[in-house]
Amino acid sequence: MLQSQLFTKTRKEVPSEEVSRNAKLLIKAGFVDKLQAGVYTYLPLGLRVLEKIANIIRDEMNRAGGQEILMPSLHPKENWEKTDRWNTMDDLYKIVDSSKKEFALGPTHEEIVVPLAKQFIASYRDLPMYVYQIQNKFRMELRSKSGVLRGREFLMKDFYSFHADEEDLDRHYEVMITAYKNIFKRVGLGDITHLTFASGGSFSKYSHEFQTVTGAGEDTIHICDSCSTAINEEIIAEQKECPECGGKKLKTEKAIEVGNTFKLKNKFSDPFGLAYKDSEGKDHPVIMGCYGIGLGRLMGAIVEVLADKAGIVWPASVAPFAAHVVEVKSAESANVAMAAQEIYGMLSREGFDTLYDDRNVNAGEKFADADLIGIPTRVVVSEKSIRAGGVEMKGRTELAGMIVQKEKLIDLLSKNTNQ
Ligand code: ATP
Ligand code: MG
């Protein structure tokens, strides 16, 4: 992609009320635009990152047996009355149309997926079954000062599992925990994302959250020194040891919940009468689990955790482009532009998504923008690099680049991309 053709430009200013670091950087670099508090547009660069995150999540959810669907946002009021959440859920957006009919804008989808599953699940032979979606949620968040970490409209992956009994739910729950660990590792947050014991509500002792350690987080967690499992402050006023291994040394950190897993059991199957017949024809409630991940939140967490003074630092797995070719023109020669075009063409042919800074601006500005945007590898083509027999290649967090011959560039880039 030619940077001169990119829909967005980097910005010097961000809206004055925007206080979060993730949103400031994402807005400046042209990944998102803020429409109103808690509501963001994902621009070409931002959407590329979001899609990469979505594809990693899809891959792991498909492996865990999930089948992808897409449910609507506009929900009938009756479904929300059935579960008693029409009046009890504080953050539910309710809308009325001109015929006075009321709807909810979906904040989550148990009220839709359970009656949906009822049409296809009747017998023990239909179980277990797993569906998920990646879809926009709406929640009337009171505080929306955390940028894309806390949207009022935000993208979530929600996965729902249907089982014959609690043993089967327990089995699949472990499959999901493993899938979640894989996801957080693959997006570059593995080391600082902790499986965290949280409150299970009235129907389960615990639920689990995946908490990423960052000062931008709104939760406080206590991380076990020996097994790295954590406990959410909300349940441990009295708890002084790790529920996983009994470890007594716990470290307190601020963190953001990037995902969670919940044993719903029959909480939602009962109100909708979702039941199945066993091999003797006897009825039982279907046992459910639900599992969420916020995609925008995950993107924001990556920015919060990895960005440095100069800008965003994307892990290769979610970066909008693999390489950023920067052409540094000089008055003396037209060779540079030709050499840069050649490198851009070569990288594109070899399958590397490349952003090519072909703009007529000075080198300082180009380098500052490249740092701000945060593509993992910068490839500078200049008079100097040509004289030295190649291009100057530099990792986003490296202080200095090195000259490499263009034949070696592909090898080195492949290594970076597969890290
Ligand atoms: P929180 O305690 O942060 O409000 P939650 O418990 O309400 O989160 P869930 O209902 O479990 O969140 O939603 C599943 C996932 O969706 C969360 O783990 C998080 O990653 C994401 N998420 C929740 N609320 C938001 C939001 N307002 N903006 C962006 N992502 C969100
Ligand atoms: Mg919430």
Short mmCIF file of C-alpha atoms and ligand atoms in Angstrom, two decimals:
data_model
loop_
_atom_site.label_atom_id
_atom_site.label_comp_id
_atom_site.label_asym_id
_atom_site.label_seq_id
_atom_site.Cartn_x
_atom_site.Cartn_y
_atom_site.Cartn_z
CA MET A 1 0.00 0.00 0.00
CA LEU A 2 1.30 3.43 -0.94
CA GLN A 3 1.30 5.70 2.07
CA SER A 4 0.51 8.69 -0.15
CA GLN A 5 -2.78 6.93 -0.95
CA LEU A 6 -3.65 5.91 2.62
CA PHE A 7 -7.07 7.23 3.70
CA THR A 8 -5.61 8.56 6.95
CA LYS A 9 -2.74 10.84 7.87
CA THR A 10 -0.99 10.93 11.19
CA ARG A 11 -2.27 13.68 13.46
CA LYS A 12 -0.56 16.01 15.88
CA GLU A 13 -3.69 16.70 17.91
CA VAL A 14 -6.18 14.40 19.60
CA PRO A 15 -9.58 15.42 21.04
CA SER A 16 -8.84 17.29 24.27
CA GLU A 17 -11.12 15.09 26.39
CA GLU A 18 -9.27 11.93 25.31
CA VAL A 19 -7.12 10.98 28.28
CA SER A 20 -6.19 7.35 27.69
CA ARG A 21 -2.82 6.51 26.24
CA ASN A 22 -4.16 3.78 23.94
CA ALA A 23 -6.71 6.06 22.28
CA LYS A 24 -4.30 8.99 22.02
CA LEU A 25 -1.74 6.87 20.20
CA LEU A 26 -4.30 5.07 18.05
CA ILE A 27 -5.91 8.37 17.02
CA LYS A 28 -2.60 10.12 16.34
CA ALA A 29 -1.32 7.26 14.23
CA GLY A 30 -4.59 6.92 12.30
CA PHE A 31 -5.86 3.56 13.54
CA VAL A 32 -9.12 4.82 15.01
CA ASP A 33 -11.26 7.93 15.07
CA LYS A 34 -13.43 8.94 17.99
CA LEU A 35 -17.06 9.64 17.08
CA GLN A 36 -18.26 10.22 20.65
CA ALA A 37 -17.41 8.95 24.13
CA GLY A 38 -16.87 5.20 23.95
CA VAL A 39 -17.59 4.97 20.21
CA TYR A 40 -14.79 4.62 17.69
CA THR A 41 -14.41 4.12 13.95
CA TYR A 42 -11.74 1.60 12.95
CA LEU A 43 -9.76 3.08 10.07
CA PRO A 44 -7.80 1.05 7.47
CA LEU A 45 -4.77 0.57 9.73
CA GLY A 46 -6.91 -0.22 12.78
CA LEU A 47 -9.15 -2.60 10.89
CA ARG A 48 -6.11 -4.54 9.67
CA VAL A 49 -5.05 -5.08 13.28
CA LEU A 50 -8.56 -5.98 14.36
CA GLU A 51 -8.87 -8.51 11.52
CA LYS A 52 -5.56 -10.12 12.46
CA ILE A 53 -6.72 -10.44 16.05
CA ALA A 54 -10.08 -11.79 14.82
CA ASN A 55 -8.37 -14.42 12.67
CA ILE A 56 -6.20 -15.65 15.53
CA ILE A 57 -9.30 -15.90 17.69
CA ARG A 58 -11.24 -17.66 14.90
CA ASP A 59 -8.47 -20.15 14.42
CA GLU A 60 -8.46 -21.10 18.11
CA MET A 61 -12.26 -21.11 18.42
CA ASN A 62 -12.60 -23.36 15.37
CA ARG A 63 -10.03 -25.74 16.86
CA ALA A 64 -12.10 -25.79 20.05
CA GLY A 65 -15.05 -27.04 17.98
CA GLY A 66 -16.80 -23.71 17.47
CA GLN A 67 -18.96 -22.94 14.44
CA GLU A 68 -19.14 -19.27 13.56
CA ILE A 69 -22.49 -17.52 13.28
CA LEU A 70 -23.57 -13.87 13.29
CA MET A 71 -26.46 -12.82 15.47
CA PRO A 72 -28.27 -9.47 15.27
CA SER A 73 -27.82 -6.42 17.51
CA LEU A 74 -31.50 -5.46 17.56
CA HIS A 75 -33.16 -7.71 20.15
CA PRO A 76 -36.85 -8.14 20.98
CA LYS A 77 -37.75 -6.88 24.45
CA GLU A 78 -39.60 -10.15 25.24
CA ASN A 79 -36.37 -12.17 25.20
CA TRP A 80 -34.85 -9.84 27.79
CA GLU A 81 -37.98 -10.00 29.93
CA LYS A 82 -37.83 -13.80 29.93
CA THR A 83 -34.49 -13.74 31.74
CA ASP A 84 -35.53 -10.78 33.88
CA ARG A 85 -32.63 -8.72 32.55
CA TRP A 86 -34.80 -6.05 30.83
CA ASN A 87 -35.19 -4.32 34.19
CA THR A 88 -32.13 -5.50 36.07
CA MET A 89 -29.29 -4.84 33.66
CA ASP A 90 -28.16 -1.26 34.27
CA ASP A 91 -26.07 -0.93 31.16
CA LEU A 92 -28.73 -2.15 28.70
CA TYR A 93 -29.46 0.24 25.81
CA LYS A 94 -33.21 0.29 25.18
CA ILE A 95 -34.73 1.83 22.11
CA VAL A 96 -38.27 2.52 20.96
CA ASP A 97 -39.29 2.72 17.30
CA SER A 98 -41.95 5.02 15.89
CA SER A 99 -44.59 2.30 16.35
CA LYS A 100 -43.72 2.32 20.07
CA LYS A 101 -42.18 -1.13 19.90
CA GLU A 102 -39.25 -1.59 22.28
CA PHE A 103 -35.93 -3.29 21.63
CA ALA A 104 -32.62 -3.85 23.34
CA LEU A 105 -29.29 -3.26 21.62
CA GLY A 106 -27.47 -6.48 22.44
CA PRO A 107 -24.88 -6.18 25.25
CA THR A 108 -24.37 -9.98 25.13
CA HIS A 109 -26.28 -12.78 23.37
CA GLU A 110 -27.56 -15.43 25.77
CA GLU A 111 -31.10 -14.09 25.16
CA ILE A 112 -30.72 -14.78 21.43
CA VAL A 113 -28.50 -17.84 21.28
CA VAL A 114 -30.53 -19.94 23.72
CA PRO A 115 -33.86 -19.75 21.84
CA LEU A 116 -31.83 -20.22 18.66
CA ALA A 117 -30.21 -23.40 20.00
CA LYS A 118 -33.63 -24.64 21.09
CA GLN A 119 -34.56 -25.01 17.43
CA PHE A 120 -31.71 -27.44 16.80
CA ILE A 121 -31.01 -29.22 20.09
CA ALA A 122 -33.57 -31.81 21.14
CA SER A 123 -31.74 -35.00 21.99
CA TYR A 124 -28.54 -36.12 23.73
CA ARG A 125 -27.33 -36.91 20.20
CA ASP A 126 -27.27 -33.18 19.45
CA LEU A 127 -24.81 -32.48 22.27
CA PRO A 128 -22.27 -31.11 22.86
CA MET A 129 -22.61 -28.17 20.45
CA TYR A 130 -20.57 -24.99 20.14
CA VAL A 131 -21.26 -21.71 18.38
CA TYR A 132 -19.56 -18.35 18.46
CA GLN A 133 -19.62 -14.97 16.79
CA ILE A 134 -17.49 -11.87 16.46
CA GLN A 135 -19.95 -9.02 16.69
CA ASN A 136 -20.61 -5.55 18.05
CA LYS A 137 -21.98 -5.17 21.56
CA PHE A 138 -23.64 -2.12 23.09
CA ARG A 139 -23.34 -1.21 26.76
CA MET A 140 -24.15 2.01 28.53
CA GLU A 141 -20.76 2.20 30.26
CA LEU A 142 -20.75 4.99 32.82
CA ARG A 143 -17.03 5.54 32.67
CA SER A 144 -15.68 5.64 29.18
CA LYS A 145 -12.32 7.24 29.81
CA SER A 146 -10.27 4.22 28.87
CA GLY A 147 -10.27 4.66 25.11
CA VAL A 148 -10.89 1.44 23.18
CA LEU A 149 -10.48 -0.56 26.40
CA ARG A 150 -14.02 0.39 27.39
CA GLY A 151 -16.34 1.18 24.52
CA ARG A 152 -20.07 1.78 24.56
CA GLU A 153 -20.12 0.00 21.22
CA PHE A 154 -17.37 -2.61 20.96
CA LEU A 155 -16.43 -5.79 19.16
CA MET A 156 -16.62 -9.01 21.16
CA LYS A 157 -16.07 -12.65 20.43
CA ASP A 158 -18.72 -14.57 22.35
CA PHE A 159 -18.68 -18.36 22.35
CA TYR A 160 -21.48 -20.49 23.78
CA SER A 161 -21.21 -24.18 24.61
CA PHE A 162 -24.11 -26.60 25.14
CA HIS A 163 -23.69 -29.81 27.12
CA ALA A 164 -25.62 -32.78 28.46
CA ASP A 165 -24.17 -32.49 31.95
CA GLU A 166 -21.72 -30.58 34.15
CA GLU A 167 -18.91 -33.09 33.62
CA ASP A 168 -18.98 -32.39 29.91
CA LEU A 169 -19.05 -28.64 30.57
CA ASP A 170 -16.04 -29.02 32.89
CA ARG A 171 -14.18 -30.93 30.17
CA HIS A 172 -14.85 -28.32 27.53
CA TYR A 173 -14.12 -25.47 29.94
CA GLU A 174 -10.51 -26.70 30.12
CA VAL A 175 -10.35 -26.81 26.31
CA MET A 176 -11.41 -23.15 26.27
CA ILE A 177 -8.87 -22.14 28.91
CA THR A 178 -6.13 -23.69 26.74
CA ALA A 179 -7.49 -21.94 23.62
CA TYR A 180 -7.52 -18.62 25.47
CA LYS A 181 -3.94 -19.09 26.62
CA ASN A 182 -2.96 -19.75 23.01
CA ILE A 183 -4.75 -16.60 21.83
CA PHE A 184 -3.07 -14.30 24.36
CA LYS A 185 0.28 -15.84 23.59
CA ARG A 186 -0.21 -15.46 19.85
CA VAL A 187 -1.08 -11.76 20.11
CA GLY A 188 2.05 -11.12 22.17
CA LEU A 189 0.57 -10.79 25.65
CA GLY A 190 1.21 -14.32 26.92
CA ASP A 191 3.72 -13.47 29.62
CA ILE A 192 1.66 -10.77 31.27
CA THR A 193 -1.83 -12.22 30.90
CA HIS A 194 -2.90 -14.23 33.92
CA LEU A 195 -5.65 -16.77 34.39
CA THR A 196 -7.54 -15.12 37.24
CA PHE A 197 -10.10 -16.47 39.68
CA ALA A 198 -13.12 -14.16 39.81
CA SER A 199 -16.57 -14.24 41.28
CA GLY A 200 -18.85 -16.88 39.79
CA GLY A 201 -22.14 -15.18 40.63
CA SER A 202 -24.86 -17.20 42.32
CA PHE A 203 -24.54 -20.39 40.26
CA SER A 204 -20.83 -21.19 40.29
CA LYS A 205 -18.08 -20.81 42.88
CA TYR A 206 -15.67 -19.08 40.51
CA SER A 207 -15.52 -17.78 37.00
CA HIS A 208 -12.22 -17.13 35.33
CA GLU A 209 -10.90 -14.00 33.76
CA PHE A 210 -7.81 -13.42 31.70
CA GLN A 211 -6.21 -10.29 33.09
CA THR A 212 -3.40 -8.42 31.34
CA VAL A 213 -1.14 -6.48 33.67
CA THR A 214 -1.14 -2.76 32.79
CA GLY A 215 -1.38 0.48 34.74
CA ALA A 216 -4.30 1.37 32.45
CA GLY A 217 -6.35 -1.48 33.91
CA GLU A 218 -9.32 -0.90 36.16
CA ASP A 219 -9.03 -4.12 38.13
CA THR A 220 -6.65 -5.12 40.88
CA ILE A 221 -5.34 -8.67 40.85
CA HIS A 222 -3.03 -10.68 43.09
CA ILE A 223 -0.62 -12.88 41.16
CA CYS A 224 0.81 -16.06 42.65
CA ASP A 225 4.58 -16.05 42.64
CA SER A 226 4.87 -19.80 42.11
CA CYS A 227 2.19 -20.69 39.52
CA SER A 228 1.37 -17.25 38.03
CA THR A 229 -2.38 -17.77 38.47
CA ALA A 230 -4.11 -14.67 39.86
CA ILE A 231 -7.08 -13.79 42.02
CA ASN A 232 -9.30 -10.78 41.38
CA GLU A 233 -9.39 -8.36 44.30
CA GLU A 234 -13.24 -8.49 44.12
CA ILE A 235 -13.26 -11.98 45.71
CA ILE A 236 -10.23 -11.98 47.97
CA ALA A 237 -10.73 -9.45 50.67
CA GLU A 238 -9.97 -12.38 53.01
CA GLN A 239 -8.14 -14.78 50.69
CA LYS A 240 -4.42 -14.90 51.43
CA GLU A 241 -3.34 -17.82 49.32
CA CYS A 242 -3.48 -19.00 45.72
CA PRO A 243 -6.59 -21.15 45.08
CA GLU A 244 -4.67 -23.05 42.39
CA CYS A 245 -1.48 -24.17 44.18
CA GLY A 246 -1.77 -22.85 47.73
CA GLY A 247 1.18 -20.47 47.18
CA LYS A 248 1.33 -17.73 49.81
CA LYS A 249 3.39 -15.11 48.01
CA LEU A 250 1.07 -12.90 45.97
CA LYS A 251 2.01 -9.78 44.03
CA THR A 252 -0.57 -7.01 43.56
CA GLU A 253 -0.96 -5.40 40.12
CA LYS A 254 -3.41 -3.29 38.14
CA ALA A 255 -4.84 -5.23 35.19
CA ILE A 256 -7.45 -5.20 32.43
CA GLU A 257 -9.81 -8.13 31.81
CA VAL A 258 -9.24 -9.15 28.20
CA GLY A 259 -11.34 -12.29 28.32
CA ASN A 260 -13.46 -14.43 30.57
CA THR A 261 -14.97 -17.87 30.84
CA PHE A 262 -18.16 -18.64 32.70
CA LYS A 263 -20.05 -21.78 33.65
CA LEU A 264 -23.64 -20.70 33.08
CA LYS A 265 -25.01 -24.19 33.78
CA ASN A 266 -28.85 -23.94 33.44
CA LYS A 267 -29.14 -20.22 34.20
CA PHE A 268 -30.30 -19.33 30.69
CA SER A 269 -31.52 -22.69 29.42
CA ASP A 270 -34.24 -22.80 32.10
CA PRO A 271 -36.03 -19.51 31.25
CA PHE A 272 -36.23 -20.54 27.58
CA GLY A 273 -36.95 -24.22 28.30
CA LEU A 274 -33.83 -25.40 26.48
CA ALA A 275 -33.84 -29.13 27.30
CA TYR A 276 -32.86 -32.42 25.70
CA LYS A 277 -34.06 -36.00 25.89
CA ASP A 278 -31.62 -38.65 27.16
CA SER A 279 -31.42 -42.15 25.68
CA GLU A 280 -34.44 -43.19 27.75
CA GLY A 281 -36.52 -40.24 26.59
CA LYS A 282 -36.23 -38.33 29.85
CA ASP A 283 -35.92 -34.51 29.76
CA HIS A 284 -32.92 -32.62 31.19
CA PRO A 285 -31.90 -28.98 31.02
CA VAL A 286 -29.06 -28.23 28.63
CA ILE A 287 -25.94 -27.14 30.55
CA MET A 288 -24.13 -24.11 29.16
CA GLY A 289 -20.86 -22.23 29.25
CA CYS A 290 -20.04 -18.83 27.77
CA TYR A 291 -16.67 -17.36 26.88
CA GLY A 292 -15.92 -13.76 25.86
CA ILE A 293 -13.00 -11.78 24.49
CA GLY A 294 -13.07 -8.06 23.66
CA LEU A 295 -11.19 -7.52 20.38
CA GLY A 296 -10.88 -3.73 20.61
CA ARG A 297 -9.94 -4.06 24.24
CA LEU A 298 -7.26 -6.57 23.33
CA MET A 299 -5.90 -4.18 20.69
CA GLY A 300 -5.90 -1.34 23.23
CA ALA A 301 -4.14 -3.54 25.80
CA ILE A 302 -1.40 -4.36 23.29
CA VAL A 303 -0.89 -0.63 22.71
CA GLU A 304 -0.87 0.17 26.43
CA VAL A 305 1.60 -2.55 27.27
CA LEU A 306 4.07 -2.37 24.38
CA ALA A 307 4.12 1.27 23.20
CA ASP A 308 7.22 3.35 23.91
CA LYS A 309 7.93 7.08 23.86
CA ALA A 310 8.01 7.20 20.06
CA GLY A 311 4.73 5.40 19.46
CA ILE A 312 3.02 2.06 19.04
CA VAL A 313 4.92 -1.26 18.89
CA TRP A 314 2.94 -4.04 17.20
CA PRO A 315 3.89 -7.69 17.59
CA ALA A 316 4.34 -9.20 14.12
CA SER A 317 1.26 -11.42 14.55
CA VAL A 318 -1.16 -8.47 14.68
CA ALA A 319 0.78 -5.69 12.94
CA PRO A 320 -1.12 -3.86 10.17
CA PHE A 321 1.81 -4.46 7.82
CA ALA A 322 4.90 -6.68 8.03
CA ALA A 323 7.26 -4.05 6.65
CA HIS A 324 7.40 -0.29 6.27
CA VAL A 325 9.50 0.77 3.29
CA VAL A 326 10.65 4.35 3.72
CA GLU A 327 12.04 6.14 0.71
CA VAL A 328 14.43 8.94 1.66
CA LYS A 329 14.81 11.04 -1.45
CA SER A 330 17.66 13.38 -2.03
CA ALA A 331 17.92 16.25 -4.44
CA GLU A 332 20.80 14.69 -6.33
CA SER A 333 19.19 11.54 -7.48
CA ALA A 334 16.08 9.86 -8.79
CA ASN A 335 17.64 6.47 -8.07
CA VAL A 336 16.21 6.31 -4.61
CA ALA A 337 12.59 6.35 -5.72
CA MET A 338 13.31 3.66 -8.30
CA ALA A 339 15.17 1.50 -5.80
CA ALA A 340 12.41 1.91 -3.21
CA GLN A 341 9.74 0.96 -5.75
CA GLU A 342 11.74 -2.11 -6.63
CA ILE A 343 12.01 -3.17 -2.97
CA TYR A 344 8.30 -2.52 -2.46
CA GLY A 345 7.48 -4.63 -5.52
CA MET A 346 9.75 -7.43 -4.38
CA LEU A 347 8.31 -7.55 -0.86
CA SER A 348 4.76 -7.49 -2.17
CA ARG A 349 5.49 -10.32 -4.63
CA GLU A 350 7.02 -12.36 -1.80
CA GLY A 351 3.79 -11.98 0.15
CA PHE A 352 4.82 -9.41 2.74
CA ASP A 353 2.15 -6.84 3.45
CA THR A 354 4.09 -3.64 2.97
CA LEU A 355 3.38 0.00 3.58
CA TYR A 356 5.52 2.12 1.27
CA ASP A 357 6.17 5.69 2.37
CA ASP A 358 6.39 7.38 -1.00
CA ARG A 359 5.23 10.77 0.32
CA ASN A 360 6.99 14.01 -0.48
CA VAL A 361 7.86 14.87 3.08
CA ASN A 362 11.22 15.05 4.82
CA ALA A 363 13.02 12.07 6.29
CA GLY A 364 12.55 13.20 9.90
CA GLU A 365 8.80 13.29 9.49
CA LYS A 366 8.76 9.90 7.78
CA PHE A 367 10.79 8.28 10.57
CA ALA A 368 8.65 9.85 13.29
CA ASP A 369 5.49 8.58 11.57
CA ALA A 370 6.99 5.11 11.11
CA ASP A 371 7.75 4.94 14.84
CA LEU A 372 4.27 6.21 15.71
CA ILE A 373 2.52 3.65 13.47
CA GLY A 374 4.66 0.85 14.88
CA ILE A 375 5.15 -1.62 12.01
CA PRO A 376 7.69 -4.22 13.23
CA THR A 377 10.33 -3.73 10.51
CA ARG A 378 11.40 -0.51 8.84
CA VAL A 379 13.25 -0.73 5.52
CA VAL A 380 14.92 2.54 4.53
CA VAL A 381 16.00 3.12 0.96
CA SER A 382 18.30 6.14 0.68
CA GLU A 383 21.30 7.41 -1.24
CA LYS A 384 23.41 6.15 1.63
CA SER A 385 21.90 2.66 1.68
CA ILE A 386 22.27 2.35 -2.09
CA ARG A 387 25.93 3.33 -1.84
CA ALA A 388 26.38 0.73 0.88
CA GLY A 389 24.88 -1.86 -1.45
CA GLY A 390 21.42 -2.46 -0.06
CA VAL A 391 18.71 -1.19 2.26
CA GLU A 392 18.79 -0.23 5.90
CA MET A 393 16.69 -2.61 7.98
CA LYS A 394 15.65 -1.77 11.53
CA GLY A 395 13.32 -3.45 14.02
CA ARG A 396 10.83 -1.03 15.57
CA THR A 397 12.43 -1.19 19.03
CA GLU A 398 16.04 -1.39 17.86
CA LEU A 399 18.12 1.75 18.21
CA ALA A 400 20.10 1.40 15.02
CA GLY A 401 19.50 -0.31 11.72
CA MET A 402 21.86 -2.38 9.63
CA ILE A 403 22.56 -2.44 5.94
CA VAL A 404 21.42 -5.64 4.31
CA GLN A 405 21.58 -6.69 0.71
CA LYS A 406 18.19 -6.83 -0.85
CA GLU A 407 18.59 -10.58 -1.49
CA LYS A 408 18.90 -11.16 2.26
CA LEU A 409 15.97 -8.95 3.16
CA ILE A 410 13.39 -11.64 2.45
CA ASP A 411 15.13 -14.17 4.69
CA LEU A 412 15.45 -11.75 7.56
CA LEU A 413 11.87 -10.56 7.22
CA SER A 414 10.57 -14.13 7.17
CA LYS A 415 12.34 -14.73 10.44
CA ASN A 416 10.82 -11.61 12.01
CA THR A 417 7.34 -12.48 10.82
CA ASN A 418 7.45 -16.01 12.17
CA GLN A 419 8.74 -15.09 15.61
P1 ATP B 1 -15.65 -5.30 32.70
O1 ATP B 1 -15.63 -5.83 34.10
O2 ATP B 1 -14.33 -4.79 32.26
O3 ATP B 1 -16.77 -4.32 32.50
P2 ATP B 1 -17.31 -7.43 31.85
O4 ATP B 1 -17.19 -8.39 32.96
O5 ATP B 1 -18.49 -6.54 31.80
O6 ATP B 1 -15.96 -6.53 31.77
P3 ATP B 1 -17.96 -9.43 29.92
O7 ATP B 1 -19.40 -9.15 29.98
O8 ATP B 1 -17.47 -10.67 30.53
O9 ATP B 1 -17.13 -8.18 30.47
O10 ATP B 1 -17.50 -9.34 28.39
C1 ATP B 1 -16.56 -10.25 27.79
C2 ATP B 1 -15.32 -9.50 27.32
O11 ATP B 1 -15.67 -8.38 26.53
C3 ATP B 1 -14.48 -8.91 28.44
O12 ATP B 1 -13.60 -9.87 28.94
C4 ATP B 1 -13.75 -7.80 27.75
O13 ATP B 1 -12.61 -8.30 27.07
C5 ATP B 1 -14.75 -7.32 26.73
N1 ATP B 1 -15.47 -6.11 27.16
C6 ATP B 1 -16.41 -6.00 28.11
N2 ATP B 1 -16.87 -4.75 28.21
C7 ATP B 1 -16.20 -4.04 27.25
C8 ATP B 1 -16.24 -2.68 26.84
N3 ATP B 1 -17.08 -1.82 27.40
N4 ATP B 1 -15.41 -2.30 25.84
C9 ATP B 1 -14.56 -3.18 25.24
N5 ATP B 1 -14.48 -4.47 25.59
C10 ATP B 1 -15.29 -4.90 26.59
MG MG B 2 -18.80 -4.57 32.32
#
